[in-house]
Coordinates of C-alpha atoms in Angstrom, one line a residue:
Chain A
X9 CA 80.2 71.8 81.0
X10 CA 83.2 73.2 82.8
X11 CA 86.1 71.0 84.3
X12 CA 89.0 71.7 86.1
X13 CA 91.8 69.0 85.6
X14 CA 95.0 68.8 87.4
X15 CA 97.5 66.2 86.2
X16 CA 100.5 64.7 87.8
X17 CA 101.5 68.2 89.4
X18 CA 104.7 68.5 91.0
X19 CA 105.2 71.9 92.9
X20 CA 108.3 73.1 95.1
X21 CA 109.1 76.3 97.0
X22 CA 112.3 77.9 97.8
X23 CA 113.2 77.8 101.4
X24 CA 116.2 79.1 103.5
X25 CA 117.3 75.3 103.4
X26 CA 117.0 75.4 99.7
X27 CA 114.3 73.9 97.4
X28 CA 111.6 72.0 99.1
X29 CA 109.4 69.6 97.0
X30 CA 105.9 69.8 98.3
X31 CA 103.4 68.4 95.7
X32 CA 104.6 65.0 94.4
X33 CA 102.2 64.2 91.5
X34 CA 98.6 65.0 92.2
X35 CA 95.7 63.8 89.8
X36 CA 92.5 65.5 90.4
X37 CA 89.4 66.1 88.2
X38 CA 86.5 68.3 89.3
X39 CA 83.4 68.9 87.3
X40 CA 81.1 71.7 87.5
X41 CA 78.5 71.3 90.3
X42 CA 80.6 69.0 92.0
X43 CA 82.1 69.4 95.7
X44 CA 85.3 67.9 96.5
X45 CA 86.6 67.8 100.0
X46 CA 90.5 67.6 100.6
X47 CA 91.7 66.6 104.0
X48 CA 94.7 65.8 105.5
X49 CA 97.4 66.5 108.1
X50 CA 99.2 69.6 108.7
X51 CA 102.0 70.0 106.2
X52 CA 100.8 67.6 103.8
X53 CA 100.6 69.9 100.8
X54 CA 96.8 70.9 100.8
X55 CA 97.3 74.7 100.9
X56 CA 100.2 74.6 98.5
X57 CA 97.6 72.9 96.2
X58 CA 95.2 75.8 96.7
X59 CA 97.8 78.7 96.3
X60 CA 99.2 76.8 93.1
X61 CA 96.1 76.6 91.3
X62 CA 95.4 80.3 92.1
X63 CA 99.2 81.1 90.7
X64 CA 100.9 82.5 94.1
X65 CA 104.2 83.5 92.8
X66 CA 106.1 81.7 95.7
X67 CA 105.3 78.0 94.4
X68 CA 106.9 76.8 91.3
X69 CA 105.5 74.3 89.1
X70 CA 108.0 71.8 88.3
X71 CA 105.9 69.5 85.9
X72 CA 102.3 68.4 85.3
X73 CA 99.6 70.8 84.3
X74 CA 96.2 72.5 85.5
X75 CA 93.8 72.7 82.6
X76 CA 90.7 74.7 83.0
X77 CA 87.9 73.6 80.2
X78 CA 91.4 72.3 78.3
X79 CA 93.1 75.6 78.7
X80 CA 96.5 75.5 80.6
X81 CA 96.1 77.5 83.7
X82 CA 100.0 77.4 85.2
X83 CA 101.1 79.9 82.4
X84 CA 98.5 82.5 83.5
X85 CA 99.1 85.4 85.6
X86 CA 97.2 85.4 88.7
X87 CA 94.4 87.9 87.5
X88 CA 94.1 86.0 84.3
X89 CA 93.3 82.7 86.2
X90 CA 90.6 84.9 88.1
X91 CA 89.0 86.0 85.0
X92 CA 89.2 82.6 83.7
X93 CA 86.8 81.5 86.4
X94 CA 88.9 80.5 89.2
X95 CA 88.5 81.6 92.9
X96 CA 90.4 81.3 95.9
X97 CA 89.0 82.0 99.3
X98 CA 92.1 82.4 101.4
X99 CA 92.6 81.3 104.9
X100 CA 94.4 84.6 105.9
X101 CA 92.8 87.4 103.7
X102 CA 95.1 90.3 103.8
X103 CA 94.4 93.9 104.6
X104 CA 94.2 96.3 101.7
X105 CA 94.9 99.8 103.2
X106 CA 93.0 102.7 101.5
X107 CA 90.6 100.4 99.4
X108 CA 86.8 100.5 100.8
X109 CA 85.3 97.1 100.4
X110 CA 82.5 98.7 97.9
X111 CA 85.2 99.9 95.7
X112 CA 87.2 96.8 95.7
X113 CA 84.1 94.4 95.0
X114 CA 83.2 96.8 92.0
X115 CA 86.6 96.9 90.5
X116 CA 87.1 93.2 90.8
X117 CA 83.3 92.5 89.2
X118 CA 84.4 94.8 86.4
X119 CA 87.9 93.1 85.9
X120 CA 86.0 89.8 86.1
X121 CA 83.1 90.4 83.8
X122 CA 85.1 92.9 81.5
X123 CA 82.4 95.7 81.8
X124 CA 81.4 97.7 84.8
X125 CA 78.1 96.1 86.7
X126 CA 74.7 97.9 86.1
X127 CA 74.9 100.2 89.2
X128 CA 71.2 99.7 90.5
X129 CA 71.1 96.0 90.4
X130 CA 74.7 95.6 91.9
X131 CA 74.2 97.8 94.6
X132 CA 71.1 95.7 95.5
X133 CA 73.2 92.6 95.1
X134 CA 75.9 93.6 97.3
X135 CA 73.4 94.8 100.0
X136 CA 71.2 91.4 99.8
X137 CA 74.6 89.3 100.0
X138 CA 76.0 91.3 102.8
X139 CA 72.6 90.8 104.7
X140 CA 72.5 86.9 104.1
X141 CA 76.1 86.8 105.5
X142 CA 75.0 88.8 108.5
X143 CA 77.8 91.6 107.7
X144 CA 76.8 95.0 108.9
X145 CA 76.3 97.7 106.2
X146 CA 79.3 99.7 107.8
X147 CA 81.4 96.9 106.2
X148 CA 81.1 98.4 102.8
X149 CA 82.6 101.5 103.9
X150 CA 85.6 100.1 105.5
X151 CA 88.9 99.3 104.1
X152 CA 89.4 95.6 102.8
X153 CA 89.9 93.5 105.8
X154 CA 91.5 96.4 107.8
X155 CA 90.3 95.6 111.5
X156 CA 88.1 92.8 110.5
X157 CA 88.0 90.0 113.1
X158 CA 88.7 86.3 111.8
X159 CA 85.0 85.7 111.1
X160 CA 84.4 88.8 109.3
X161 CA 87.3 88.1 107.0
X162 CA 86.2 84.6 106.3
X163 CA 82.4 86.1 105.3
X164 CA 84.2 88.7 103.3
X165 CA 85.7 85.9 101.1
X166 CA 82.4 84.2 100.7
X167 CA 80.8 87.6 99.9
X168 CA 83.3 87.7 97.1
X169 CA 82.5 84.2 96.0
X170 CA 78.9 84.9 96.0
X171 CA 79.1 88.2 93.8
X172 CA 81.8 87.1 91.4
X173 CA 80.5 83.8 90.4
X174 CA 83.7 81.9 89.6
X175 CA 83.1 78.3 87.8
X176 CA 85.4 76.8 90.6
X177 CA 86.3 77.9 93.8
X178 CA 88.8 76.6 96.0
X179 CA 88.2 77.3 99.8
X180 CA 91.5 77.1 101.8
X181 CA 90.6 76.1 105.7
X182 CA 87.6 78.5 105.5
X183 CA 86.3 76.7 108.6
X184 CA 89.5 77.4 110.4
X185 CA 88.8 79.9 113.5
X186 CA 85.2 80.1 113.0
X187 CA 82.7 79.6 115.9
X188 CA 79.8 77.0 115.2
X189 CA 77.4 80.1 114.1
X190 CA 79.9 81.8 111.8
X191 CA 80.6 78.4 110.5
X192 CA 76.9 78.0 109.6
X193 CA 76.6 81.2 108.2
X194 CA 79.7 80.9 105.8
X195 CA 78.7 77.4 105.1
X196 CA 75.1 78.7 104.0
X197 CA 76.9 81.1 101.8
X198 CA 78.8 78.5 100.1
X199 CA 75.7 76.3 99.5
X200 CA 73.8 79.1 98.1
X201 CA 76.7 80.1 95.7
X202 CA 76.7 76.5 94.4
X203 CA 72.8 76.6 93.9
X204 CA 72.8 79.8 92.2
X205 CA 75.6 79.3 89.8
X206 CA 76.5 75.5 90.0
X207 CA 80.1 76.1 90.4
X208 CA 82.4 73.3 91.1
X209 CA 84.1 73.4 94.7
X210 CA 87.3 72.2 96.1
X211 CA 87.2 72.4 99.8
X212 CA 90.3 72.2 101.8
X213 CA 90.2 71.5 105.5
X214 CA 91.9 69.9 108.4
X215 CA 88.8 69.0 110.2
X216 CA 85.8 67.2 109.2
X217 CA 83.4 69.9 110.9
X218 CA 82.5 71.8 108.0
X219 CA 81.5 69.0 106.2
X220 CA 78.6 68.6 108.4
X221 CA 77.2 71.7 106.5
X222 CA 78.5 71.1 103.2
X223 CA 78.3 68.0 101.9
X224 CA 81.1 66.7 99.7
X225 CA 80.2 64.5 96.6
X226 CA 84.1 63.2 96.8
X227 CA 86.6 63.2 99.6
X228 CA 90.4 62.7 99.0
X229 CA 92.9 62.2 101.5
X230 CA 96.1 64.5 101.2
X231 CA 99.6 62.9 102.5
X232 CA 102.9 63.9 101.8
X233 CA 102.1 65.7 98.6
X234 CA 99.8 63.5 96.7
X235 CA 96.4 61.9 97.1
X236 CA 96.6 58.8 99.4
X237 CA 93.2 57.6 99.4
X238 CA 89.6 59.0 97.9
X239 CA 86.0 58.0 98.4
X240 CA 82.7 59.4 99.2
X241 CA 81.4 61.3 102.1
X242 CA 81.9 58.2 104.1
X243 CA 85.6 58.6 103.9
X244 CA 85.2 61.8 106.0
X245 CA 83.2 60.1 108.8
X246 CA 86.0 57.3 108.9
X247 CA 88.7 60.2 109.3
X248 CA 86.6 61.8 111.7
X249 CA 86.9 58.6 113.9
X250 CA 90.2 57.3 113.1
X251 CA 92.3 60.5 112.3
X252 CA 95.0 60.7 110.1
X253 CA 97.3 58.1 111.9
X254 CA 96.5 55.3 109.5
X255 CA 98.1 57.4 106.7
X256 CA 100.9 58.8 108.5
X257 CA 102.2 55.4 109.7
X258 CA 102.0 54.1 106.0
X259 CA 104.1 56.9 104.3
X260 CA 105.0 60.1 106.5
X261 CA 107.0 59.0 109.4
X262 CA 110.7 59.2 109.7
Chain B
X25 CA 110.6 145.4 110.9
X26 CA 111.5 144.3 114.5
X27 CA 115.3 143.5 115.3
X28 CA 116.7 140.6 117.3
X29 CA 117.1 142.8 120.1
X30 CA 113.5 143.8 120.4
X31 CA 112.7 140.2 120.5
X32 CA 115.1 139.8 123.3
X33 CA 116.7 136.6 121.3
X34 CA 120.2 137.8 120.5
X35 CA 121.6 135.6 123.3
X36 CA 120.6 132.6 121.8
X37 CA 122.0 133.0 118.3
X38 CA 125.7 132.6 119.0
X39 CA 125.9 128.9 119.9
X40 CA 128.4 129.3 122.8
X41 CA 128.9 126.5 125.3
X42 CA 126.1 127.7 127.8
X43 CA 123.5 126.8 125.1
X44 CA 120.4 125.7 126.5
X45 CA 118.2 123.3 124.2
X46 CA 114.8 124.8 123.2
X47 CA 112.2 123.4 125.7
X48 CA 109.3 124.5 123.7
X49 CA 108.3 125.0 120.1
X50 CA 107.5 128.5 120.4
X51 CA 110.8 129.3 122.1
X52 CA 113.1 128.6 119.1
X53 CA 115.2 131.0 117.8
X54 CA 113.9 133.4 115.3
X55 CA 115.6 136.4 113.2
X56 CA 114.8 138.1 109.8
X57 CA 118.7 138.4 109.3
X58 CA 120.5 135.6 107.8
X59 CA 123.6 136.4 109.6
X60 CA 122.2 135.6 112.9
X61 CA 122.3 132.0 112.0
X62 CA 125.3 130.0 112.1
X63 CA 126.2 128.1 109.0
X64 CA 124.0 124.8 108.6
X65 CA 125.7 121.6 109.5
X66 CA 122.9 119.2 109.0
X67 CA 122.7 118.5 112.9
X68 CA 120.4 121.3 113.7
X69 CA 116.6 119.8 114.8
X70 CA 115.3 121.7 111.8
X71 CA 117.7 120.2 109.3
X72 CA 118.6 116.8 110.5
X73 CA 116.5 114.9 108.3
X74 CA 117.4 117.1 105.0
X75 CA 119.9 116.6 102.5
X76 CA 121.6 119.8 103.3
X77 CA 124.8 119.4 101.3
X78 CA 122.9 119.6 98.4
X79 CA 121.6 123.0 98.7
X80 CA 124.4 124.8 100.4
X81 CA 123.9 127.7 97.8
X82 CA 120.4 128.3 99.3
X83 CA 121.5 128.3 103.1
X84 CA 125.0 130.0 102.6
X85 CA 125.0 131.6 99.2
X86 CA 124.1 134.6 97.7
X87 CA 120.5 134.8 96.2
X88 CA 118.8 136.5 93.3
X89 CA 116.0 138.4 95.0
X90 CA 114.5 139.9 91.9
X91 CA 111.0 140.1 90.7
X92 CA 110.2 137.0 88.6
X93 CA 107.5 136.3 85.9
X94 CA 104.0 135.5 87.4
X95 CA 100.8 134.7 85.6
X96 CA 97.4 134.6 87.5
X97 CA 93.8 133.9 86.5
X98 CA 91.2 136.7 86.6
X99 CA 89.3 136.9 90.0
X100 CA 87.1 139.7 91.3
X101 CA 88.2 141.5 94.7
X102 CA 91.6 139.7 94.4
X103 CA 94.8 141.8 93.7
X104 CA 98.2 140.4 92.7
X105 CA 101.3 142.5 92.6
X106 CA 104.6 143.6 93.8
X107 CA 105.1 145.5 97.0
X108 CA 108.0 147.2 98.8
X109 CA 109.9 145.5 101.6
X110 CA 108.4 148.3 103.9
X111 CA 104.9 146.8 103.5
X112 CA 103.3 146.9 106.8
X113 CA 102.1 143.3 106.3
X114 CA 105.6 142.0 106.0
X115 CA 106.6 140.2 109.1
X116 CA 103.3 140.1 110.9
X117 CA 102.7 136.4 110.5
X118 CA 106.0 135.1 111.5
X119 CA 109.8 134.8 111.4
X120 CA 112.4 132.5 110.0
X121 CA 113.6 129.9 112.3
X122 CA 116.6 128.7 110.0
X123 CA 119.0 129.8 107.6
X124 CA 117.5 129.2 104.5
X125 CA 114.3 131.2 105.3
X126 CA 116.5 133.9 106.7
X127 CA 118.7 134.0 103.5
X128 CA 115.4 134.5 101.4
X129 CA 114.1 137.0 103.9
X130 CA 117.4 139.1 103.8
X131 CA 117.5 138.8 100.0
X132 CA 114.1 139.7 98.4
X133 CA 113.8 142.8 96.4
X134 CA 110.3 143.1 96.7
X135 CA 107.5 140.7 97.9
X136 CA 104.5 139.2 95.5
X137 CA 101.2 140.5 97.4
X138 CA 98.1 138.5 96.8
X139 CA 95.2 140.4 98.5
X140 CA 92.0 139.1 98.8
X141 CA 88.9 141.3 99.5
X142 CA 85.2 141.2 98.9
X143 CA 82.8 138.6 100.6
X144 CA 81.8 136.6 97.6
X145 CA 83.6 133.1 97.2
X146 CA 86.0 133.1 94.2
X147 CA 89.1 131.2 93.1
X148 CA 92.6 132.3 91.6
X149 CA 95.6 130.3 90.4
X150 CA 99.0 132.1 90.5
X151 CA 101.5 130.4 88.4
X152 CA 105.3 130.5 88.7
X153 CA 106.8 128.7 86.0
X154 CA 110.0 130.6 84.9
X155 CA 112.1 131.0 88.1
X156 CA 115.1 129.7 86.4
X157 CA 118.0 127.4 88.1
X158 CA 120.0 130.0 89.5
X159 CA 119.7 130.3 93.6
X160 CA 116.8 132.5 94.2
X161 CA 115.0 134.0 97.4
X162 CA 111.5 135.1 97.3
X163 CA 108.7 136.4 99.6
X164 CA 105.0 136.2 99.1
X165 CA 102.1 137.8 101.2
X166 CA 98.6 136.3 100.9
X167 CA 96.1 138.5 102.9
X168 CA 92.5 137.9 103.2
X169 CA 90.7 140.9 104.3
X170 CA 88.1 140.5 107.3
X171 CA 85.1 138.5 106.0
X172 CA 86.4 137.8 102.6
X173 CA 86.5 134.3 101.2
X174 CA 88.5 132.6 98.5
X175 CA 90.6 129.6 97.0
X176 CA 94.2 130.6 96.1
X177 CA 96.1 128.0 94.3
X178 CA 100.0 128.7 94.0
X179 CA 101.2 126.7 91.2
X180 CA 104.8 125.9 91.0
X181 CA 106.2 124.5 87.6
X182 CA 109.4 124.5 85.6
X183 CA 112.9 124.9 87.0
X184 CA 113.7 126.3 90.5
X185 CA 116.6 126.6 93.1
X186 CA 114.3 128.7 95.7
X187 CA 114.3 129.5 99.3
X188 CA 111.3 131.6 100.2
X189 CA 108.6 132.5 102.9
X190 CA 105.2 132.8 102.3
X191 CA 103.1 135.0 104.8
X192 CA 99.3 134.2 105.0
X193 CA 97.4 136.7 107.0
X194 CA 93.7 136.0 107.7
X195 CA 91.5 138.9 108.9
X196 CA 88.7 138.4 111.3
X197 CA 85.9 135.8 110.0
X198 CA 87.9 135.4 106.6
X199 CA 87.6 132.1 105.1
X200 CA 90.8 131.3 102.9
X201 CA 91.7 128.2 101.2
X202 CA 95.7 128.2 100.2
X203 CA 96.8 125.2 97.9
X204 CA 100.7 125.1 97.1
X205 CA 100.9 123.0 94.3
X206 CA 104.8 121.5 93.5
X207 CA 105.1 120.1 90.3
X208 CA 108.5 121.0 89.5
X209 CA 110.9 119.8 86.9
X210 CA 113.0 116.7 88.2
X211 CA 116.0 118.7 89.4
X212 CA 114.3 121.4 91.3
X213 CA 115.1 122.4 94.8
X214 CA 112.5 124.1 96.5
X215 CA 112.8 125.1 100.2
X216 CA 109.6 127.1 101.6
X217 CA 108.3 128.3 105.0
X218 CA 104.7 129.6 105.1
X219 CA 103.7 131.3 108.1
X220 CA 100.1 132.1 108.7
X221 CA 98.4 134.2 111.3
X222 CA 94.6 133.5 111.8
X223 CA 92.2 136.2 113.2
X224 CA 89.4 135.9 115.2
X225 CA 86.4 133.3 114.0
X226 CA 88.7 133.0 110.6
X227 CA 89.4 129.6 109.0
X228 CA 92.4 128.7 106.8
X229 CA 92.5 125.4 104.8
X230 CA 96.2 124.8 103.8
X231 CA 97.2 122.4 101.3
X232 CA 100.5 121.1 100.3
X233 CA 100.8 119.2 97.4
X234 CA 104.4 118.1 96.6
X235 CA 104.7 115.7 93.3
X236 CA 107.7 116.9 91.2
X237 CA 111.0 118.3 92.0
X238 CA 114.3 116.9 93.5
X239 CA 114.0 118.2 97.1
X240 CA 110.9 119.9 98.1
X241 CA 110.6 121.1 101.6
X242 CA 107.4 123.0 102.4
X243 CA 107.0 124.0 106.2
X244 CA 103.7 125.4 107.2
X245 CA 103.5 127.2 110.6
X246 CA 100.1 128.3 111.6
X247 CA 99.4 130.6 114.6
X248 CA 95.8 130.3 115.6
X249 CA 96.0 134.0 117.0
X250 CA 92.4 134.8 117.3
X251 CA 89.6 133.4 119.8
X252 CA 87.6 130.8 117.6
X253 CA 90.1 130.5 114.7
X254 CA 90.2 127.6 112.7
X255 CA 92.6 125.6 110.5
X256 CA 92.6 122.5 108.4
X257 CA 96.2 121.6 107.4
X258 CA 96.4 118.9 104.5
X259 CA 99.1 117.6 102.7
X260 CA 99.6 114.9 99.7
X261 CA 103.2 113.9 98.5
X262 CA 104.3 111.2 96.2
X263 CA 107.8 110.5 96.2
X264 CA 109.7 108.7 93.4
X265 CA 113.1 107.1 93.1
X266 CA 115.7 109.5 94.6
X267 CA 113.2 112.4 95.5
X268 CA 113.1 114.1 98.8
X269 CA 109.9 115.3 100.0
X270 CA 109.6 117.1 103.2
X271 CA 107.4 118.9 105.3
X272 CA 107.4 120.3 108.9
X273 CA 104.2 121.4 110.2
X274 CA 103.8 123.6 113.2
X275 CA 100.2 124.6 114.7
X276 CA 100.5 127.1 117.5
X277 CA 97.3 127.4 119.7
X278 CA 97.4 130.9 120.9
X279 CA 93.8 131.9 121.6
X280 CA 91.0 130.3 123.3
X281 CA 88.6 128.0 121.4
X282 CA 90.8 127.4 118.5
X283 CA 90.4 124.4 116.3
X284 CA 93.1 122.7 114.1
X285 CA 93.1 119.4 112.1
X286 CA 96.4 118.3 110.4
X287 CA 96.2 115.2 107.9
X288 CA 99.2 114.6 105.9
X289 CA 99.3 111.3 103.4
X290 CA 102.4 110.3 101.3
X291 CA 103.3 107.3 99.0
X292 CA 106.7 106.3 98.2
X293 CA 107.8 104.3 95.3
X294 CA 111.3 103.7 94.0
X295 CA 114.9 103.5 95.4
X296 CA 116.0 106.4 97.4
X297 CA 112.4 107.9 97.5
X298 CA 112.5 109.6 101.1
X299 CA 109.8 111.5 102.8
X300 CA 109.7 113.5 106.1
X301 CA 106.8 114.6 108.1
X302 CA 107.4 116.3 111.6
X303 CA 104.0 117.4 113.1
X304 CA 104.5 119.9 116.2
X305 CA 101.5 121.1 117.7
X306 CA 101.9 123.5 120.8
X307 CA 98.5 124.3 122.9
X308 CA 99.6 127.4 125.0
X309 CA 98.5 128.5 128.1
X310 CA 96.0 131.0 126.7
X311 CA 94.5 128.3 124.7
X312 CA 91.8 127.1 126.6
X313 CA 88.9 124.9 124.6
X314 CA 91.5 123.9 122.0
X315 CA 90.4 120.9 120.0
X316 CA 93.3 119.5 117.9
X317 CA 94.3 116.3 116.0
X318 CA 97.0 115.7 113.7
X319 CA 97.9 112.5 111.7
X320 CA 100.4 111.5 109.1
X321 CA 100.1 108.2 106.8
X322 CA 102.6 106.8 104.6
X323 CA 102.2 104.0 102.1
X324 CA 105.2 102.4 100.9
X325 CA 105.1 100.7 97.6
X326 CA 108.4 99.4 96.9
X327 CA 111.5 98.4 98.6
X328 CA 114.3 100.8 99.2
X329 CA 112.3 103.8 100.5
X330 CA 112.2 105.8 103.7
X331 CA 109.4 107.6 105.6
X332 CA 110.2 109.7 108.6
X333 CA 107.1 110.5 110.6
X334 CA 107.4 112.4 113.9
X335 CA 104.5 113.8 115.5
X336 CA 105.1 116.0 118.7
X337 CA 102.2 117.4 120.9
X338 CA 103.0 120.0 123.6
X339 CA 100.3 121.2 125.8
X340 CA 100.3 123.8 128.5
X341 CA 97.1 123.9 129.6
X342 CA 94.7 121.3 130.9
X343 CA 91.5 122.8 130.1
X344 CA 91.1 121.7 126.3
X345 CA 88.6 119.8 124.4
X346 CA 90.7 117.5 122.8
X347 CA 94.3 116.7 121.6
X348 CA 95.6 113.8 119.5
X349 CA 98.0 112.4 117.3
X350 CA 98.5 109.4 115.0
X351 CA 101.1 108.2 112.8
X352 CA 101.2 105.1 110.4
X353 CA 103.6 103.8 107.6
X354 CA 102.0 100.8 105.8
X355 CA 103.4 98.5 103.1
X356 CA 101.8 97.8 99.9
X357 CA 103.3 94.2 99.5
X358 CA 103.5 91.2 97.4
X359 CA 100.7 89.4 99.4
X360 CA 98.3 92.3 98.7
X361 CA 99.1 92.4 95.2
X362 CA 98.4 88.8 95.0
X363 CA 95.1 89.2 96.9
X364 CA 94.0 91.7 94.3
X365 CA 95.3 90.0 91.7
X366 CA 93.5 86.8 92.5
X367 CA 90.0 88.8 92.2
X368 CA 91.0 89.3 88.4
X369 CA 92.4 92.8 88.9
X370 CA 95.5 93.5 87.1
X371 CA 98.9 94.5 88.7
X372 CA 98.7 97.9 87.3
X373 CA 95.1 98.6 88.3
X374 CA 95.9 96.9 91.8
X375 CA 98.4 99.4 92.2
X376 CA 96.5 102.3 91.0
X377 CA 93.6 101.1 93.2
X378 CA 95.2 101.1 96.3
X379 CA 97.2 104.3 95.8
X380 CA 94.1 106.4 94.8
X381 CA 92.2 104.9 97.4
X382 CA 94.8 106.0 99.8
X383 CA 95.4 109.7 98.8
X384 CA 91.8 110.5 97.5
X385 CA 91.1 111.4 101.2
X386 CA 93.4 114.4 100.7
X387 CA 92.3 115.4 97.1
X388 CA 88.6 115.2 97.8
X389 CA 89.0 118.1 100.4
X390 CA 90.4 120.6 98.1
X391 CA 87.2 122.1 97.4
X392 CA 88.2 122.7 93.6
X393 CA 86.7 120.4 91.2
X394 CA 89.1 121.3 88.3
X395 CA 91.9 120.8 90.6
X396 CA 90.9 117.6 92.2
X397 CA 90.4 116.1 88.7
X398 CA 94.0 117.6 87.8
X399 CA 95.3 116.2 90.9
X400 CA 94.0 112.8 90.3
X401 CA 95.4 112.6 86.8
X402 CA 98.8 113.8 88.2
X403 CA 98.9 110.8 90.5
X404 CA 98.0 108.6 87.6
X405 CA 100.8 110.0 85.9
X406 CA 103.0 109.4 88.9
X407 CA 102.1 105.9 88.9
X408 CA 102.7 105.1 85.4
X409 CA 105.9 107.1 85.5
X410 CA 107.6 104.8 88.1
X411 CA 106.0 101.7 86.4
X412 CA 108.1 102.6 83.2
X413 CA 111.3 103.1 85.0

């Protein structure tokens, strides 16, 4: 069984005002098939955690480690991490000029699997996944994310999640900017991917809304760069009622 | 050859204080004689984006106009040979609008003539590989007889310090593709003006591919002279560190129901990589029913590059089907790289993926499979070459 372990992770970024410490000792273990929700106020470091796991060059790991089945991830390049089985669904996916969705998906699939997918089944897989995500066929020939609406970009992220079949996926605020219909479609896609591959999920969100459609096994509250409290799905309900004030007054004000 | 007096243009040439700026593209001063042009300062509209100080030998110096070695592949119904200056075709497709072109015109001993006959489709590659590094002027004629069709590939490799004029003459209903391929050695300087005149219902596809050389400037001017004439002007360029690649495209719709499409795409990579694209389209009073569109796209791969992109559209008649232009210069940046890498794609592969995707739109339209394959390989080599630097 695969496991992703984050141990005493400290992360900083360089800003115009100098080095800023963002993560201050994060401990988190996710096993295959588990869904963990990370919730927290803006600026608490949720997205930093997501991008650090994926290996974005902006974030510097000062200490601690990230282990995927015992292998140290922090020394891997971004593409090595993806090939090892990590996936980040981004909050703001960028446009890639000149590269069609079809070409991009095939190239990524080939890179992840180490060999080109069998053409006939691959085309069928892509077509079916797109249909389930209510993506029009014309998307396949458009350049990646170019001219996509916010909802279309998120669906394109989940399309990749379904097709690339990672061991662990981090969804960074995938729910933001989605109307309720799009949120349902995207959530169904995530649930389907989990059913099919048994992947582990780290769901990063500011709101509890997406948790109506994707039920977490664990909820962690992120405040000031570390986990302030954890529990089961009931913790999300409590946050829905009370908001984050309770945590902010304890540690983050002033 | 007509004189400047016959053209009625002598008065414009002296640069006196009464100088009136040219209002329309077709009104620019033209002359076959280099002495009619003032010395190049770099402030002229046609030179202001070019590093003119680096090729004064071509604009002001004496040029070697002798014949040079040419190799060509065998093709039925196509002749390749040298013709004298009094060949009746010379001067029929256009006239120089700047000093380097006029210098070449004044200097060449004989013109290289590529004459396409017959009605069957065929392909020829004409290679120049031994031009040497002394300043040289040259003249080429490509004539497609009525109803003929062919793909003519002009391959330019080796060293060069060359200024030249290429006249492309299409008879009625001819269907000609001209590909000019610049894969010069690193230090080469090449200034070219292509003048095309397209007859009734004829079709010219003209493709400029500039990859190698220090300064490469290929300026195609196309006159849609006959009713129903059609042109597709394509360009592909990849500028590395320190390279200057320029193209000034001019489409003159001078007959009814003519059609033009201009698509130039370029990539820039490395400090000092510089590209210039100017696209002038003139739809004249006689050109009712014109259908025209021009676009330029640039992909910037690294810091320290500069891409100029200037579309100009001049319309003298309201009775047209369409006229449009577009220009966009986009960056391949660290966030795009991160996105592709986060899907398992290596950095090298990511860069290749983006550039290949971007430029393949042009490559795929060349219409010669061996050349398309070769260009894909050349683009890959460009990418590898700059990674190693």
